[in-house]
Amino acid sequence: MAPSAEKKLTGLVAATFTPFTPQGEVNLAEIGPYIDYLIEKQGVHGIFVNGTTGESMSLTVAERKILAEDWCQKARGKLDQVIVHVGCMSLKDAKELAGHAAQIGADAIAVMAPFFFKPRTADALRSFLQEVASAAPNLPFYYYHIPAVTGVNVPVRDVLEGVEELIPSFRGVKFSGIDLMDFGQCVSDSPPHWSFLYGMDEQLLAALAMGADGAVGSTYNYAGCHFNKLISAFKEGHVVQARKIQFKMQELLSYAMKLGFDVGVNKQLMNELSGLSLGPPRLPVTPCPFAHALLIVKKYHHVFTDS
């Protein structure tokens, strides 16, 4: 197990985009510069790879292995945490990816609920998670709750009941949902060594007030420097200053949503703001109209530079 695996996970974690060539093939050449950009420009030292932002469900198992291995290899000695999402519709595929993550030195794994044949109860979901975790018993394990995508609306507080008895490696939740009551009950009823990482970037401040240990999100790829200031302001008791930063991010995202903000738009925004060449998204996600990306970039600079 990597030494950092025993350290409680806190702070910002960027949910990384998967670099593609213009032809739609995995482009490993961009991963090294991507890592350097996160560290040097955004002050972000943790990554969550092959998740929703990384278009994991549009990748083959082989592609996910290649990507996970390259991220881990190039992050070694640079990043504090590499969390590999290994969730799949197939239990066997998920276990294969979990075992692979352990072999390549990932710091942790995460799993979202399967969403074609959905688990209908907390027991069914826990059983699925337990099976996946068993393939990498020494890696810290996180449940990735994202009901807007999976359609699995089982309260997380129910999933957590007795979960550590079934999964000794369980270490927390990536909570990408808007139900702050569920989130708060999870935090209040859980042991201190678990980490609760919030996944709705537009309302991170509210989650911090509810006890979030950190956050995993796509906007931390290009706005991590601003969110780091938000977290610092909150920790120092400067809530008004933290709120100002959160409101700025809400202004940007609200504007982007009117232009159809999705993974394709978000990826193009990252391309424009970072200077990296991450390529287009993979179908069925369609590329962002270039004019829309430029409008959002302009709005970004207006919100964070001019105001």
Coordinates of C-alpha atoms in Angstrom, one line a residue:
M1 CA 0.0 0.0 0.0
A2 CA 1.2 3.5 -0.8
P3 CA 2.3 5.4 2.3
S4 CA -0.2 8.2 1.6
A5 CA -3.0 5.7 1.7
E6 CA -3.1 5.9 5.5
K7 CA -3.3 9.6 5.5
K8 CA -6.9 11.0 5.8
L9 CA -8.0 12.5 2.5
T10 CA -8.7 16.2 2.7
G11 CA -8.6 19.3 0.5
L12 CA -9.2 19.6 -3.3
V13 CA -9.1 16.7 -5.6
A14 CA -9.4 17.3 -9.4
A15 CA -11.7 15.0 -11.3
T16 CA -9.5 14.7 -14.4
F17 CA -10.6 14.8 -18.0
T18 CA -9.3 12.0 -20.2
P19 CA -7.0 13.3 -22.9
F20 CA -7.9 12.2 -26.4
T21 CA -6.3 12.7 -29.7
P22 CA -8.3 14.6 -32.4
Q23 CA -9.2 11.1 -33.7
G24 CA -10.7 10.1 -30.3
E25 CA -7.9 7.8 -29.1
V26 CA -6.4 7.9 -25.6
N27 CA -3.5 10.5 -25.6
L28 CA -1.1 9.6 -22.8
A29 CA 1.4 12.3 -23.8
E30 CA -0.7 15.0 -22.2
I31 CA -0.9 13.4 -18.7
G32 CA 2.5 14.6 -17.5
P33 CA 2.0 18.3 -18.5
Y34 CA -1.6 18.0 -17.1
I35 CA -0.2 16.9 -13.6
D36 CA 2.3 19.8 -13.7
Y37 CA -0.4 22.3 -14.6
L38 CA -2.6 21.1 -11.6
I39 CA 0.3 21.5 -9.2
E40 CA 1.9 24.7 -10.5
K41 CA -1.1 26.7 -11.6
Q42 CA -4.0 25.4 -9.4
G43 CA -2.3 24.2 -6.3
V44 CA -4.2 20.9 -6.5
H45 CA -2.3 17.8 -5.3
G46 CA -4.9 15.0 -5.6
I47 CA -6.7 13.5 -8.6
F48 CA -9.7 11.3 -9.2
V49 CA -9.2 9.5 -12.5
N50 CA -11.6 7.6 -14.8
G51 CA -14.7 9.1 -13.2
T52 CA -17.6 11.0 -14.7
T53 CA -15.5 13.9 -15.9
G54 CA -13.0 11.4 -17.3
E55 CA -15.8 9.7 -19.4
S56 CA -15.1 6.4 -17.8
M57 CA -18.3 4.7 -19.1
S58 CA -17.3 5.5 -22.6
L59 CA -13.9 3.8 -22.2
T60 CA -13.0 0.2 -22.6
V61 CA -11.6 -1.8 -19.6
A62 CA -8.3 -1.9 -21.4
E63 CA -8.3 1.9 -21.9
R64 CA -9.1 2.5 -18.3
K65 CA -6.2 0.3 -17.2
I66 CA -3.8 2.1 -19.5
L67 CA -4.9 5.5 -18.2
A68 CA -4.9 4.5 -14.6
E69 CA -1.4 3.1 -14.9
D70 CA 0.0 6.2 -16.7
W71 CA -1.7 8.6 -14.2
C72 CA -0.2 6.7 -11.3
Q73 CA 3.2 6.4 -12.8
K74 CA 3.5 10.1 -13.7
A75 CA 2.0 11.3 -10.5
R76 CA 4.4 9.4 -8.3
G77 CA 6.5 11.8 -6.2
K78 CA 4.4 14.7 -7.4
L79 CA 0.8 14.3 -6.2
D80 CA -0.4 13.3 -2.8
Q81 CA -3.3 11.1 -3.9
V82 CA -4.4 9.3 -7.0
I83 CA -7.9 7.8 -6.6
V84 CA -8.9 5.5 -9.4
H85 CA -12.6 5.1 -10.1
V86 CA -13.2 1.4 -10.9
G87 CA -17.0 1.3 -11.1
C88 CA -18.6 -0.6 -14.0
M89 CA -21.9 -2.0 -15.0
S90 CA -20.3 -5.4 -14.8
L91 CA -19.2 -6.6 -11.4
K92 CA -16.4 -8.7 -13.0
D93 CA -15.0 -5.7 -14.9
A94 CA -15.1 -3.6 -11.7
K95 CA -13.2 -6.2 -9.7
E96 CA -10.7 -6.5 -12.5
L97 CA -10.1 -2.8 -12.5
A98 CA -9.9 -2.7 -8.6
G99 CA -7.2 -5.5 -8.6
H100 CA -5.3 -3.6 -11.3
A101 CA -5.4 -0.4 -9.3
A102 CA -3.8 -2.2 -6.4
Q103 CA -1.1 -3.5 -8.7
I104 CA -0.1 -0.2 -10.2
G105 CA 0.2 1.7 -6.9
A106 CA -3.0 3.7 -6.8
D107 CA -3.7 5.4 -3.4
A108 CA -7.3 4.5 -3.3
I109 CA -10.3 3.3 -5.4
A110 CA -13.8 4.5 -5.7
V111 CA -17.0 2.9 -7.1
M112 CA -20.3 4.4 -8.2
A113 CA -23.4 2.3 -8.2
P114 CA -24.2 0.4 -11.4
F115 CA -27.0 2.1 -13.2
F116 CA -28.4 -0.2 -15.9
F117 CA -29.5 -2.9 -13.5
K118 CA -29.8 -0.7 -10.4
P119 CA -29.4 -1.8 -6.8
R120 CA -32.8 -1.2 -5.3
T121 CA -31.8 -1.3 -1.6
A122 CA -28.9 -0.3 0.6
D123 CA -28.2 -4.0 1.2
A124 CA -27.9 -4.7 -2.5
L125 CA -25.6 -1.7 -3.1
R126 CA -23.4 -2.6 -0.1
S127 CA -23.1 -6.2 -1.4
F128 CA -21.9 -4.9 -4.8
L129 CA -19.4 -2.5 -3.2
Q130 CA -18.2 -5.3 -0.9
E131 CA -17.5 -7.6 -3.9
V132 CA -15.5 -4.9 -5.7
A133 CA -13.5 -3.9 -2.6
S134 CA -12.6 -7.6 -2.1
A135 CA -10.4 -7.5 -5.2
A136 CA -8.2 -4.8 -3.6
P137 CA -8.6 -5.3 0.2
N138 CA -5.6 -3.2 1.1
L139 CA -6.6 -0.1 -0.8
P140 CA -8.7 2.6 0.8
F141 CA -12.2 2.3 -0.6
Y142 CA -14.7 5.2 -1.3
Y143 CA -18.3 5.0 -2.4
Y144 CA -19.0 7.4 -5.2
H145 CA -22.6 8.7 -4.8
I146 CA -23.9 10.5 -7.9
P147 CA -27.7 10.0 -8.1
A148 CA -28.3 12.5 -10.9
V149 CA -26.2 10.2 -13.2
T150 CA -26.9 6.8 -11.8
G151 CA -30.6 7.2 -10.8
V152 CA -29.7 5.3 -7.6
N153 CA -31.3 7.4 -4.9
V154 CA -30.6 5.1 -1.9
P155 CA -29.7 7.5 1.0
V156 CA -26.0 7.3 1.7
R157 CA -26.6 7.2 5.4
D158 CA -28.4 3.9 4.8
V159 CA -25.5 2.6 2.7
L160 CA -23.0 3.4 5.5
E161 CA -24.8 1.3 8.1
G162 CA -22.4 -1.5 9.0
V163 CA -20.4 -0.9 5.9
E164 CA -17.0 -1.1 7.6
E165 CA -17.8 -4.6 8.9
L166 CA -18.3 -5.7 5.3
I167 CA -15.5 -3.6 3.9
P168 CA -12.7 -3.1 6.4
S169 CA -10.9 -0.8 3.8
F170 CA -13.8 1.6 3.6
R171 CA -12.7 5.2 4.1
G172 CA -15.5 7.5 3.0
V173 CA -17.7 8.9 0.3
K174 CA -17.5 11.1 -2.8
F175 CA -20.9 12.7 -2.3
S176 CA -22.0 14.3 -5.6
G177 CA -25.6 15.0 -4.6
I178 CA -27.6 18.0 -3.5
D179 CA -29.2 16.4 -0.4
L180 CA -27.2 18.2 2.4
M181 CA -29.4 16.6 5.1
D182 CA -28.2 13.2 4.0
F183 CA -24.7 14.5 3.7
G184 CA -24.8 16.0 7.2
Q185 CA -26.2 12.8 8.8
C186 CA -23.4 10.9 7.2
V187 CA -20.8 13.2 8.6
S188 CA -22.3 13.3 12.1
D189 CA -22.7 9.6 12.4
S190 CA -19.4 8.4 11.0
P191 CA -16.0 7.7 12.5
P192 CA -13.3 10.4 12.3
H193 CA -11.0 8.4 10.0
W194 CA -13.5 8.5 7.2
S195 CA -13.3 11.3 4.6
F196 CA -16.4 13.0 3.1
L197 CA -15.6 14.7 -0.1
Y198 CA -18.2 16.9 -1.6
G199 CA -18.8 16.8 -5.4
M200 CA -21.1 19.7 -6.2
D201 CA -18.6 22.5 -6.8
E202 CA -21.3 25.2 -7.0
Q203 CA -22.2 24.7 -3.3
L204 CA -18.9 23.5 -1.7
L205 CA -19.1 26.2 1.0
A206 CA -22.4 24.8 2.3
A207 CA -20.8 21.3 2.5
L208 CA -17.8 22.7 4.3
A209 CA -20.2 24.1 6.9
M210 CA -21.7 20.6 7.2
G211 CA -18.3 19.1 7.9
A212 CA -16.9 18.1 4.5
D213 CA -13.2 17.1 4.6
G214 CA -12.6 18.2 1.1
A215 CA -14.0 18.1 -2.4
V216 CA -13.7 16.2 -5.7
G217 CA -14.8 18.1 -8.8
S218 CA -14.2 19.0 -12.4
T219 CA -13.9 22.8 -12.0
Y220 CA -10.9 22.3 -9.7
N221 CA -8.9 21.5 -12.8
Y222 CA -9.0 25.1 -13.9
A223 CA -10.4 27.0 -10.8
G224 CA -8.7 25.1 -8.0
C225 CA -6.6 28.1 -7.1
H226 CA -9.8 30.0 -6.3
F227 CA -11.4 27.2 -4.4
N228 CA -8.2 26.8 -2.3
K229 CA -8.7 30.4 -1.3
L230 CA -12.3 29.6 -0.4
I231 CA -11.3 26.7 1.8
S232 CA -8.6 28.7 3.5
A233 CA -11.0 31.6 4.1
F234 CA -13.5 29.2 5.6
K235 CA -11.0 27.6 7.9
E236 CA -9.8 31.0 9.1
G237 CA -13.3 32.1 9.9
H238 CA -13.6 34.5 7.1
V239 CA -17.0 33.3 5.9
V240 CA -18.0 36.4 4.0
Q241 CA -14.8 36.2 1.9
A242 CA -15.4 32.5 1.3
R243 CA -19.0 33.3 0.3
K244 CA -17.8 35.9 -2.2
I245 CA -15.6 33.3 -4.0
Q246 CA -18.5 30.7 -4.0
F247 CA -20.9 33.3 -5.5
K248 CA -18.3 34.0 -8.2
M249 CA -18.2 30.3 -9.1
Q250 CA -22.0 30.1 -9.1
E251 CA -22.1 33.1 -11.5
L252 CA -19.7 31.4 -13.9
L253 CA -21.5 28.0 -13.7
S254 CA -24.9 29.6 -14.0
Y255 CA -23.8 31.3 -17.2
A256 CA -22.2 28.1 -18.5
M257 CA -25.4 26.1 -17.8
K258 CA -27.4 28.4 -20.0
L259 CA -25.0 27.5 -22.9
G260 CA -25.5 23.7 -22.2
F261 CA -22.8 23.0 -19.7
D262 CA -21.8 19.3 -20.0
V263 CA -18.6 17.2 -20.1
G264 CA -18.0 18.4 -23.7
V265 CA -18.3 22.0 -22.8
N266 CA -16.3 21.6 -19.6
K267 CA -13.5 19.8 -21.4
Q268 CA -13.2 22.5 -24.0
L269 CA -13.2 25.1 -21.2
M270 CA -10.3 23.3 -19.7
N271 CA -8.5 23.2 -23.0
E272 CA -8.9 27.0 -23.4
L273 CA -8.0 27.9 -19.9
S274 CA -5.1 25.5 -19.4
G275 CA -3.5 25.5 -22.8
L276 CA -3.4 21.7 -22.7
S277 CA -4.6 19.7 -25.7
L278 CA -7.1 17.2 -24.2
G279 CA -9.0 16.7 -27.4
P280 CA -12.7 16.3 -27.9
P281 CA -15.1 14.2 -25.8
R282 CA -16.2 10.8 -27.0
L283 CA -19.6 10.2 -28.5
P284 CA -22.4 10.3 -27.4
V285 CA -21.0 13.5 -25.8
T286 CA -20.6 16.0 -28.5
P287 CA -17.9 18.7 -28.8
C288 CA -18.6 22.1 -27.5
P289 CA -19.3 24.8 -30.1
F290 CA -16.1 26.9 -30.1
A291 CA -18.0 30.2 -29.8
H292 CA -19.6 28.9 -26.6
A293 CA -16.3 28.0 -25.1
L294 CA -14.9 31.4 -25.8
L295 CA -17.9 33.1 -24.2
I296 CA -17.4 31.0 -21.0
V297 CA -13.7 31.8 -21.0
K298 CA -14.5 35.5 -21.3
K299 CA -17.0 35.1 -18.4
Y300 CA -14.4 33.3 -16.3
H301 CA -11.8 36.1 -16.7
H302 CA -14.5 38.7 -16.0
V303 CA -15.6 37.0 -12.8
F304 CA -12.2 36.1 -11.4
T305 CA -10.0 38.9 -12.8
D306 CA -12.0 42.0 -13.5
S307 CA -14.3 41.9 -10.4

